[in-house]
CSV table of C-alpha atoms in Angstrom, one decimal:
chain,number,residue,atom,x,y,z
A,1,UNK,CA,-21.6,-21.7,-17.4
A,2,UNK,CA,-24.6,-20.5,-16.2
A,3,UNK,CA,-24.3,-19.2,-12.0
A,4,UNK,CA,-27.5,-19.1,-9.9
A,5,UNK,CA,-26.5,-16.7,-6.6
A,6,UNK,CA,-29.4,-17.2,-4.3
A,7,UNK,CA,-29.3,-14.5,-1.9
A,8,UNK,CA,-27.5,-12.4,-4.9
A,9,UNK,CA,-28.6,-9.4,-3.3
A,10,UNK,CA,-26.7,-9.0,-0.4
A,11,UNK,CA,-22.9,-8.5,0.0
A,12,UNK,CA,-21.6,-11.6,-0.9
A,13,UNK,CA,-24.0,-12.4,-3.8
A,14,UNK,CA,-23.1,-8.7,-5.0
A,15,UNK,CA,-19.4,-9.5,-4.4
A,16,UNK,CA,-19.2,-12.6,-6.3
A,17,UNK,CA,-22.1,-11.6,-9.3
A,18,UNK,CA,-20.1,-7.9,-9.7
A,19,UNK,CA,-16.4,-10.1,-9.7
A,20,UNK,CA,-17.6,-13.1,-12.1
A,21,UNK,CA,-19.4,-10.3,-14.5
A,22,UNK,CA,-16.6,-8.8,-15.0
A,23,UNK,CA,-13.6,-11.0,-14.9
A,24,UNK,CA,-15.7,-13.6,-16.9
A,25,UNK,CA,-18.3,-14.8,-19.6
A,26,UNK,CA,-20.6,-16.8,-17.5
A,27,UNK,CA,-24.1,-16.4,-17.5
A,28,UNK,CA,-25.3,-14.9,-14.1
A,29,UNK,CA,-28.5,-14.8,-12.2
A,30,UNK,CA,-29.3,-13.7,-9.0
A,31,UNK,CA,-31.9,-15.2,-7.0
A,32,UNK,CA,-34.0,-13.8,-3.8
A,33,UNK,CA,-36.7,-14.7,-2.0
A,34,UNK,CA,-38.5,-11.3,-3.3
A,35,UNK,CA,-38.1,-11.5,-7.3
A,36,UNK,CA,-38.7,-7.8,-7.6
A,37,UNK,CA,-35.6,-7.2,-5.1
A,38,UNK,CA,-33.5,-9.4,-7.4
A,39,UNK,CA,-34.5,-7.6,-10.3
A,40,UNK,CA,-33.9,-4.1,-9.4
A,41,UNK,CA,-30.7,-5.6,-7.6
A,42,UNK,CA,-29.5,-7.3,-11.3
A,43,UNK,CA,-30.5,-4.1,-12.8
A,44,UNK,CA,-28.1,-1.9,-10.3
A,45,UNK,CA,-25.3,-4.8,-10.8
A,46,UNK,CA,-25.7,-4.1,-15.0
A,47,UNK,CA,-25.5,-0.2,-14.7
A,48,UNK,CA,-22.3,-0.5,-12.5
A,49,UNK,CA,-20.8,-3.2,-14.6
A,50,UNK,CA,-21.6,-0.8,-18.0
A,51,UNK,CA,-19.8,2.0,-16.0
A,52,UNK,CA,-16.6,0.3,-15.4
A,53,UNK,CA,-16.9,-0.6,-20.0
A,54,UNK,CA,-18.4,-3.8,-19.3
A,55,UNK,CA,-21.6,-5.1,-21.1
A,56,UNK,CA,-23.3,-7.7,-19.2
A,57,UNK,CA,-26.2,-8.9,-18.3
A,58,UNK,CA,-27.6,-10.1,-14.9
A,59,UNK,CA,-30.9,-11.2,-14.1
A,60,UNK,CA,-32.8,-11.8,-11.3
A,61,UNK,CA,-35.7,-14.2,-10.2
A,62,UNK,CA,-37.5,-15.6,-7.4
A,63,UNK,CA,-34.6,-18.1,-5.7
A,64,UNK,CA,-36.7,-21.1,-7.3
A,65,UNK,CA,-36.8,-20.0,-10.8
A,66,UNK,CA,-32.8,-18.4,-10.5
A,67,UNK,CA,-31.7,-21.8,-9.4
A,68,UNK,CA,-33.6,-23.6,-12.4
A,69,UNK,CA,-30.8,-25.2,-15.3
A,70,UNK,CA,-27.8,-23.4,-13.5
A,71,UNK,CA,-25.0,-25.3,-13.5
A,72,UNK,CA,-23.7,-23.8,-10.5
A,73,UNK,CA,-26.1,-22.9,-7.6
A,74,UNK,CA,-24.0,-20.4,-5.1
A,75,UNK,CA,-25.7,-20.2,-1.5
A,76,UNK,CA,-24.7,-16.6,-0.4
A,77,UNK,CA,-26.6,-16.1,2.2
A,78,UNK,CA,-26.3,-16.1,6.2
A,79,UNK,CA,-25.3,-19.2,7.5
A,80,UNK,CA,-29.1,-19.4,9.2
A,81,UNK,CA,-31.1,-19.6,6.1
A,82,UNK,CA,-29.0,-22.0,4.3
A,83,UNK,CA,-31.4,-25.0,5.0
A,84,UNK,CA,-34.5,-23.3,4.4
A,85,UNK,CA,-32.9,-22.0,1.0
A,86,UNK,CA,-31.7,-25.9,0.0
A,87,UNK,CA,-35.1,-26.6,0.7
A,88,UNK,CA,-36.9,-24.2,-1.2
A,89,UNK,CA,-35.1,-24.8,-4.2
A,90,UNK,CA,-34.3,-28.8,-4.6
A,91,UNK,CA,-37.0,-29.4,-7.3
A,92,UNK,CA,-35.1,-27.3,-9.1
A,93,UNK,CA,-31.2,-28.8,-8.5
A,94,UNK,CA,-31.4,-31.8,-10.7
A,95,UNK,CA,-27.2,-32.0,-11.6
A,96,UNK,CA,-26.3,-28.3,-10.4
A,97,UNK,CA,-23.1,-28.0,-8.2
A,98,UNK,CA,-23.9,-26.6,-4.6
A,99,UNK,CA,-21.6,-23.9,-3.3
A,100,UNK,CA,-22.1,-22.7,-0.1
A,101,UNK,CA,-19.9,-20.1,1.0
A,102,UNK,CA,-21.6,-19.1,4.2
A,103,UNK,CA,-20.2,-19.8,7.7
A,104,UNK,CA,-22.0,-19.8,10.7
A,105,UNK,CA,-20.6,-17.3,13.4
A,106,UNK,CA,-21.0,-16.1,16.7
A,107,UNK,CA,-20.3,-12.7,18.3
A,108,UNK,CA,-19.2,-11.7,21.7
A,109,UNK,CA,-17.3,-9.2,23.5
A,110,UNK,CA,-14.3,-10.8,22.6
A,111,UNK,CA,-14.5,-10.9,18.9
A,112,UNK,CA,-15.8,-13.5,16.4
A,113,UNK,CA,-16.0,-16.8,17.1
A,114,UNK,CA,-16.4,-20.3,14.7
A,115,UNK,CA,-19.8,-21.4,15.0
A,116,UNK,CA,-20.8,-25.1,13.8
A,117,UNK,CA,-22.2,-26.8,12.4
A,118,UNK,CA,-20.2,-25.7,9.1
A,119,UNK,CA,-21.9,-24.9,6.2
A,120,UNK,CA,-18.8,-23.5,3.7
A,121,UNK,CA,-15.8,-21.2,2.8
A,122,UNK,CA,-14.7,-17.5,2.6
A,123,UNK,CA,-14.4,-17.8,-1.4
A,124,UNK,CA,-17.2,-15.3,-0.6
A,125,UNK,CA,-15.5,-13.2,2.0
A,126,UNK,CA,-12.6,-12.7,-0.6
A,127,UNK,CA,-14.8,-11.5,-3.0
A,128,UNK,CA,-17.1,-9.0,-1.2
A,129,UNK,CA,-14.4,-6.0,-1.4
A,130,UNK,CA,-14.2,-3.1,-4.1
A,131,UNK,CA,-14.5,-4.0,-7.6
A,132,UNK,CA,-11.7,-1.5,-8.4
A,133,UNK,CA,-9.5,-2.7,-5.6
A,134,UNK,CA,-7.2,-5.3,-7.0
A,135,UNK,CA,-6.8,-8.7,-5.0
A,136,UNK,CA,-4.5,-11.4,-4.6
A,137,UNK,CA,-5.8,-14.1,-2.2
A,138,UNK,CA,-6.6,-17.5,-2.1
A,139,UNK,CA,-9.9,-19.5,-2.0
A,140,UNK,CA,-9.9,-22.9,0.2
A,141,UNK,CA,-12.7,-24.9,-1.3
A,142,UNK,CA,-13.1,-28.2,0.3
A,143,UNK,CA,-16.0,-30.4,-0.9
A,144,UNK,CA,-16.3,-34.3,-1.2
A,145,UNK,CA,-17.0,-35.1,-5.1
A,146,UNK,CA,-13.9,-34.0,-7.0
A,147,UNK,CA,-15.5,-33.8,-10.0
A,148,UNK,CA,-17.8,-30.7,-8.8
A,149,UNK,CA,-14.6,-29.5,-6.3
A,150,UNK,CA,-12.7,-28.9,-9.8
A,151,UNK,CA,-15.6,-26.9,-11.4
A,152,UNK,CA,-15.6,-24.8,-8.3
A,153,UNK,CA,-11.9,-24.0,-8.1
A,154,UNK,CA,-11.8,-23.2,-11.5
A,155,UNK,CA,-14.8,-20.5,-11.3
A,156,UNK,CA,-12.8,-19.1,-7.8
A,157,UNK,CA,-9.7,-18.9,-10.5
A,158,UNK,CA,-12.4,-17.2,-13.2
A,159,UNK,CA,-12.0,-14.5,-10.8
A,160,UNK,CA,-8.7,-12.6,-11.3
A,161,UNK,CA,-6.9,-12.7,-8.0
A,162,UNK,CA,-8.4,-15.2,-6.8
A,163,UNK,CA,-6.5,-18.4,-6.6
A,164,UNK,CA,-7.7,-21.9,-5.7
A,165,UNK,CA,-6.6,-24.0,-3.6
A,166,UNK,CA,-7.6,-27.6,-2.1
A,167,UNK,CA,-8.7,-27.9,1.4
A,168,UNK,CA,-9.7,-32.0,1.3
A,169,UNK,CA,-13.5,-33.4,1.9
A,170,UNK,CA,-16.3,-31.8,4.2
A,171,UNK,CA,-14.1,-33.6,6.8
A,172,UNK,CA,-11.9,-30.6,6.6
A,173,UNK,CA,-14.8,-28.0,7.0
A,174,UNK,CA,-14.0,-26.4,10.3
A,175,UNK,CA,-10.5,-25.7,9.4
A,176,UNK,CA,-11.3,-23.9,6.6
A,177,UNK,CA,-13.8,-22.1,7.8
A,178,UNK,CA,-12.6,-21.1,11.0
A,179,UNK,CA,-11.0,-18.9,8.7
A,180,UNK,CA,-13.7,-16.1,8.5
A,181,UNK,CA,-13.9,-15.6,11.5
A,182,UNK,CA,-10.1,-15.2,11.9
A,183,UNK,CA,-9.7,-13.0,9.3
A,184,UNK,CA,-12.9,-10.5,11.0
A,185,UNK,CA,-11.0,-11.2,14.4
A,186,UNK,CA,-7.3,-9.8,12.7
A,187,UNK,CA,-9.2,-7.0,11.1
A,188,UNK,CA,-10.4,-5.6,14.2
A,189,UNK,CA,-6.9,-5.7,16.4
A,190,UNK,CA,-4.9,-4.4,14.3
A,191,UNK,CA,-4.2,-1.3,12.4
A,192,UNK,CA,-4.5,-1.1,8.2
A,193,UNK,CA,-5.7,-4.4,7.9
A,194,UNK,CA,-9.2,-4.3,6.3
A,195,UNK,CA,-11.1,-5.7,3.8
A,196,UNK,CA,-8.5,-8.5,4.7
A,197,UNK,CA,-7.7,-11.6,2.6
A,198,UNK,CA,-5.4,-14.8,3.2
A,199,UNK,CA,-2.7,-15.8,1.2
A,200,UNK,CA,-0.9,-19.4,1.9
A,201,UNK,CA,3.2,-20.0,1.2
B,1,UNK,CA,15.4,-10.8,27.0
B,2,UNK,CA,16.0,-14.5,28.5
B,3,UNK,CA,14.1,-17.1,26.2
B,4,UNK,CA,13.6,-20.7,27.9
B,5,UNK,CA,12.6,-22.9,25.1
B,6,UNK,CA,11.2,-26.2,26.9
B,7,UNK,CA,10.9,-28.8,24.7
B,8,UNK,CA,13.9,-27.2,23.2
B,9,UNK,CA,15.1,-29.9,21.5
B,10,UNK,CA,11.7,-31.0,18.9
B,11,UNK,CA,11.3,-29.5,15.9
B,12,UNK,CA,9.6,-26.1,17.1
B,13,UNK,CA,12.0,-25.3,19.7
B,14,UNK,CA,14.7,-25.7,17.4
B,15,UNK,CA,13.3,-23.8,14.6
B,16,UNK,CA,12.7,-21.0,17.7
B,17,UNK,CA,15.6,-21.4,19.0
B,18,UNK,CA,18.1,-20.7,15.3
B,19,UNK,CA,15.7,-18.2,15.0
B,20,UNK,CA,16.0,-16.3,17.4
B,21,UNK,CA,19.2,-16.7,18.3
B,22,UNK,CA,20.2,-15.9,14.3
B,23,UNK,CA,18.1,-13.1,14.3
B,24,UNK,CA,18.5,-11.2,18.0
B,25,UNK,CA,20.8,-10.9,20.8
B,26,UNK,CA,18.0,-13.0,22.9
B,27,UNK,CA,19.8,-15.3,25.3
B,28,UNK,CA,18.4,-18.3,24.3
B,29,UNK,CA,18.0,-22.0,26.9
B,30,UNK,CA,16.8,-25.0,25.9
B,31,UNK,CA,14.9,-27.3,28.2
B,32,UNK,CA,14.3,-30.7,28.2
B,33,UNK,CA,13.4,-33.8,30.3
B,34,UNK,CA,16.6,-35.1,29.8
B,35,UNK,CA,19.4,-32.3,30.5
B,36,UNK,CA,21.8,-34.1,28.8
B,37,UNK,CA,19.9,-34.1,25.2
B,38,UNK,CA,19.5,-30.6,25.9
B,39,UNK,CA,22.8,-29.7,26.4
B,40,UNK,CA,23.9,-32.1,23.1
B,41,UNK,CA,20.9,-30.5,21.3
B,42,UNK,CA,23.0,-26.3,22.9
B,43,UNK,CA,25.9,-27.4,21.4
B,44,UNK,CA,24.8,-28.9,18.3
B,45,UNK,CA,23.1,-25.5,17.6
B,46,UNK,CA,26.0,-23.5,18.4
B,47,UNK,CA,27.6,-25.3,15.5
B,48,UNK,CA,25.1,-24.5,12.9
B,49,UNK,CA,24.9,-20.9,13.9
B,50,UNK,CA,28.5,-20.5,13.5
B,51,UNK,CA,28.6,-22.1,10.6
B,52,UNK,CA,26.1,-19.6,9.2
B,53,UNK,CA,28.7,-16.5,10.9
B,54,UNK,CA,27.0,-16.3,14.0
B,55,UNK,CA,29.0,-16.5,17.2
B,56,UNK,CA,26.0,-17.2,19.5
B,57,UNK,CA,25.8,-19.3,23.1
B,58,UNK,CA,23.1,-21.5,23.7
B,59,UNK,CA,22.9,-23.5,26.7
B,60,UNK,CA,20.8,-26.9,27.7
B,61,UNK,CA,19.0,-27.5,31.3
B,62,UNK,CA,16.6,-29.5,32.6
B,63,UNK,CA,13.5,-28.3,32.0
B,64,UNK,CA,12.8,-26.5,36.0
B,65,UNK,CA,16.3,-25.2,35.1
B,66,UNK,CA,15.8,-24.1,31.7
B,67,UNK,CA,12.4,-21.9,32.8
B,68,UNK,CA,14.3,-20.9,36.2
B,69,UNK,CA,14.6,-16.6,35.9
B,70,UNK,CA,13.8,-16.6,32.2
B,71,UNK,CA,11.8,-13.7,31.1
B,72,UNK,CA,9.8,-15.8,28.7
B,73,UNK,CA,9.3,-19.4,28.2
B,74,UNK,CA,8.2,-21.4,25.7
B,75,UNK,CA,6.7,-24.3,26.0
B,76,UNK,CA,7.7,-25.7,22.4
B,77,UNK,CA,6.3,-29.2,23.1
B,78,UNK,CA,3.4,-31.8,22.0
B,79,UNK,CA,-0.1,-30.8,23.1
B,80,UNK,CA,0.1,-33.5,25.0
B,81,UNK,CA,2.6,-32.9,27.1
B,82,UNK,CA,1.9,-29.0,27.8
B,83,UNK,CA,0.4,-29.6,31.3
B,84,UNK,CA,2.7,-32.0,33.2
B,85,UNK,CA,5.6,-29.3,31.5
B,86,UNK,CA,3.6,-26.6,32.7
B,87,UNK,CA,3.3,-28.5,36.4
B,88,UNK,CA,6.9,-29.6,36.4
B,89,UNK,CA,8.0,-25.8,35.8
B,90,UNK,CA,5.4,-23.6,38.0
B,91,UNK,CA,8.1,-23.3,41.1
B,92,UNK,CA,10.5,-21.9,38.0
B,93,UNK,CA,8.0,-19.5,36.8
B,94,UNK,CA,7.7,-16.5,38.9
B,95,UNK,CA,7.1,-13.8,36.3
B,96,UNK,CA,7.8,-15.2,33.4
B,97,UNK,CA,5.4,-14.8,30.4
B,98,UNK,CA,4.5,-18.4,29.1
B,99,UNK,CA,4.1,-18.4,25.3
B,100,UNK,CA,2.0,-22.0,24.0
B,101,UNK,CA,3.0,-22.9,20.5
B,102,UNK,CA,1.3,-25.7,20.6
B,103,UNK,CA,-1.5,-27.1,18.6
B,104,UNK,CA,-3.9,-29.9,19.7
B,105,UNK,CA,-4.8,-31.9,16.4
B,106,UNK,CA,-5.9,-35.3,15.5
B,107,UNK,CA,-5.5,-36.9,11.9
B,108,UNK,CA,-8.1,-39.1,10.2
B,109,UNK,CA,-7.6,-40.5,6.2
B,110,UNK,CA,-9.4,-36.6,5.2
B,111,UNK,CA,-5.9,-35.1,7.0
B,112,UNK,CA,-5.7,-33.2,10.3
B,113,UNK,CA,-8.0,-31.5,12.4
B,114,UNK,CA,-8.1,-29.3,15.0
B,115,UNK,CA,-8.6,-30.9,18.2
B,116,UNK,CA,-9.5,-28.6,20.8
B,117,UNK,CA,-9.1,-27.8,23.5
B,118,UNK,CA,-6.8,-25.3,22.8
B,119,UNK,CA,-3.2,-24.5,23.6
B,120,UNK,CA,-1.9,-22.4,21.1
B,121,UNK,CA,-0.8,-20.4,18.2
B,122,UNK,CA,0.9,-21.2,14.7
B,123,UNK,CA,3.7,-19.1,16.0
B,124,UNK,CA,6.2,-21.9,16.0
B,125,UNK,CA,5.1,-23.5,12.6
B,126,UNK,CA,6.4,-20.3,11.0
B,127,UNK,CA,9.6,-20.7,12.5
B,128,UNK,CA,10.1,-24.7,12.0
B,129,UNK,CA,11.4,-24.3,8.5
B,130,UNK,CA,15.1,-24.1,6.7
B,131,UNK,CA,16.9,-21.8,8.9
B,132,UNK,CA,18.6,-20.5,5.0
B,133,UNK,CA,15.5,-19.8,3.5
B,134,UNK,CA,13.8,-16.6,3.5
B,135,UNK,CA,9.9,-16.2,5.3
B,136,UNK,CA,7.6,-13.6,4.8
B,137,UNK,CA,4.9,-14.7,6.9
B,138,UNK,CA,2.1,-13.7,10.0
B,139,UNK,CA,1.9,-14.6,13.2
B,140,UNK,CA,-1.3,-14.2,15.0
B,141,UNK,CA,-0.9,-13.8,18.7
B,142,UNK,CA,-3.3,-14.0,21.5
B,143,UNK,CA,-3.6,-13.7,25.0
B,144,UNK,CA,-5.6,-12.0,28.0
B,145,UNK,CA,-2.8,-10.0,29.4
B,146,UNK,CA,-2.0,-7.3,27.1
B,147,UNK,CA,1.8,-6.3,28.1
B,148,UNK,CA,2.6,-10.2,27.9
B,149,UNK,CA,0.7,-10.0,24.2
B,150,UNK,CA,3.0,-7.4,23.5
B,151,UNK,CA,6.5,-8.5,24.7
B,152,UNK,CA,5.3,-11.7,22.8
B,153,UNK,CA,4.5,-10.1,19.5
B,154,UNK,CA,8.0,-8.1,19.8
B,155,UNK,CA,9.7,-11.7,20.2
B,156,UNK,CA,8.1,-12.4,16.9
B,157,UNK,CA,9.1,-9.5,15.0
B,158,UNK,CA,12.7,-10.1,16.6
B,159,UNK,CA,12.4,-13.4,14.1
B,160,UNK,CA,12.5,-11.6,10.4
B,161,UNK,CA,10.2,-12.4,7.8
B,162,UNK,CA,7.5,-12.7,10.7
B,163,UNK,CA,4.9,-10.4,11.0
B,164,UNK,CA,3.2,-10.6,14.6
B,165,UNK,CA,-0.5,-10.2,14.3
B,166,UNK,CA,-3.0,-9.6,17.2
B,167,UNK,CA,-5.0,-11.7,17.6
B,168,UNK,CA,-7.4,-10.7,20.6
B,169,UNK,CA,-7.9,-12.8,23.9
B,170,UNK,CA,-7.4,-16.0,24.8
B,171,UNK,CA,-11.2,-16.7,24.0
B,172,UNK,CA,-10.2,-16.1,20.0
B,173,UNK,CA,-7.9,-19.1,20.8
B,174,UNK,CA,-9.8,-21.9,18.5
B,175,UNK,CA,-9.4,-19.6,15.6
B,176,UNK,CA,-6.3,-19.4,15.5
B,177,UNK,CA,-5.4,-22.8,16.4
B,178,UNK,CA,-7.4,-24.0,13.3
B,179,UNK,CA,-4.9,-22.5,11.0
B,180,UNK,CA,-2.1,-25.2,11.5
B,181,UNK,CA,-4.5,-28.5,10.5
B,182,UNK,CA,-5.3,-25.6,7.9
B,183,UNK,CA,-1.9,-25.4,6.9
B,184,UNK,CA,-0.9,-29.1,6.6
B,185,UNK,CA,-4.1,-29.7,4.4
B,186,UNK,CA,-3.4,-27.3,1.7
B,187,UNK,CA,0.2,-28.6,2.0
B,188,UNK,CA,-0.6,-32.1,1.5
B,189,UNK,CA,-3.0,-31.5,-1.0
B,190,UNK,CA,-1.6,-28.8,-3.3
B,191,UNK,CA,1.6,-29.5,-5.7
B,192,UNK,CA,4.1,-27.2,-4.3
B,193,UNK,CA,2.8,-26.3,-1.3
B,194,UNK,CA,5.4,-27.1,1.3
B,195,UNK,CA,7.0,-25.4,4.7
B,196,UNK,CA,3.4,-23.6,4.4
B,197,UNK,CA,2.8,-20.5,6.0
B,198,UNK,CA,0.2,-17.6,6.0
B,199,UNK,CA,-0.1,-14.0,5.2
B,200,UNK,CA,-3.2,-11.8,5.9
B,201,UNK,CA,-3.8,-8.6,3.8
């Protein structure tokens, strides 16, 4: 399957390109709103892959041309350029699945807070950590066609650690996604819990 | 430590109330509106605990009785009825620390949302289940006054198998409240899901 990451560059693209690269065959491509960024950034993500034995390759393109025939266009970047992003690469969406991990929040002196309107999931939040590190955390992904719900829990469970699990429809949104800022909130207070996951039982 | 569950005799204050009274030398007293039920409710408990080898009293008042010199009470009742508890107890309360399990949610045909405003924690949903089975599960606390926090999250940790997280100030309260819509969804719509509870790492 071929995986468009616009905004691949930063640390959820990087996260999710460096965890599907390695734990799987599909075909990634980063996207950017500077090509020459994504590039060098694809190039990085190969050398890093090659020095853990793997032999992959990434590329990287202007957001446009990185989101052209994928089959699954990831949105990982801040919650505030999601709709100029969707916009700037429509023509080129025709039957791709849209995955938008982001999640709009707010800072204050109290922590992190939830900020709507909701615009995804922390699939993204569990994948950011250490390559080496080993995880075992699950992914909420809610969405309202099943169909392209399925293909993204099954790409969350291409990652090892990872597991799936099913939140509902966009209904559901803020519950899942009040997550992130949760899990920043618990991070903070308390002692040895970083680079913090969520595991449901 | 003096525990007044009000509400004593739902679902939450029962699973609080085995709990703690299984787990710790915490005298426990239920409250209810109806002092009878909540004396039935004392005795029926006392029952079960000795059944499972535990010699344990638990008594049932009124609910102004029930909170009357109790170190901390719990207020183990429906969203909707957390104020006029709160107003029927305040002569009761003196110093008490009041802990709010409670959750405000609505349900719609996607499943349950979080339905601000806020009252709450999903400290009682981790104790609502099969006093027999084992839990292994977090409990994010929150609160402005940091020594009630604490005494609080040492109740908690008095249940075993619960982890007491903090969870910052009251202001973080939304976040955490989210997590027990969260919790039904992924119950109701993952295949062996159930008695759901949560674990951060």
């Amino acid at each position: 399957m071929r995986i468009a990451l616009l905004g691949g560059t930063g640390d959820i693209g990087q996260g999710l390109a460096l965890r599907w690269a390695y734990d799987s065959n599909h075909e990634i491509v980063l996207g950017s709103r500077d090509p020459e960024k994504a590039r060098t950034k694809a190039e990085e993500y190969e050398t890093e892959l090659d020095s853990l034995g793997r032999d992959r390759k990434v590329t990287g393109f202007v957001n446009e041309m990185a989101a052209d025939r994928a089959d699954v266009v990831v949105l990982a970047v801040p919650a505030y350029h999601v709709s100029d992003t969707v916009e700037a690469v429509t023509e080129s969406l025709n039957e791709s699945i849209l995955v938008t991990p982001a999640v709009g929040m707010s800072r204050d002196d109290d922590g992190f807070h939830y900020n709507p309107p909701p615009h995804g999931s922390v699939a993204a939040l569990a994948a950011e950590a250490d390559l080496e590190a080993d995880i075992d955390w699950d992914t909420p992904v809610f969405g309202d066609d099943t169909d392209a719900k399925e293909t993204v829990m099954q790409l969350a469970a291409d990652i090892e650690g990872l597991r799936p699990l099913d939140a509902g429809g966009l209904a559901n949104a803020a519950e899942v996604e009040s997550l992130t800022p949760l899990l920043i909130n618990l991070a903070r207070e308390n002692d040895g819990l970083h680079d913090l996951g969520v595991k449901f039982w």
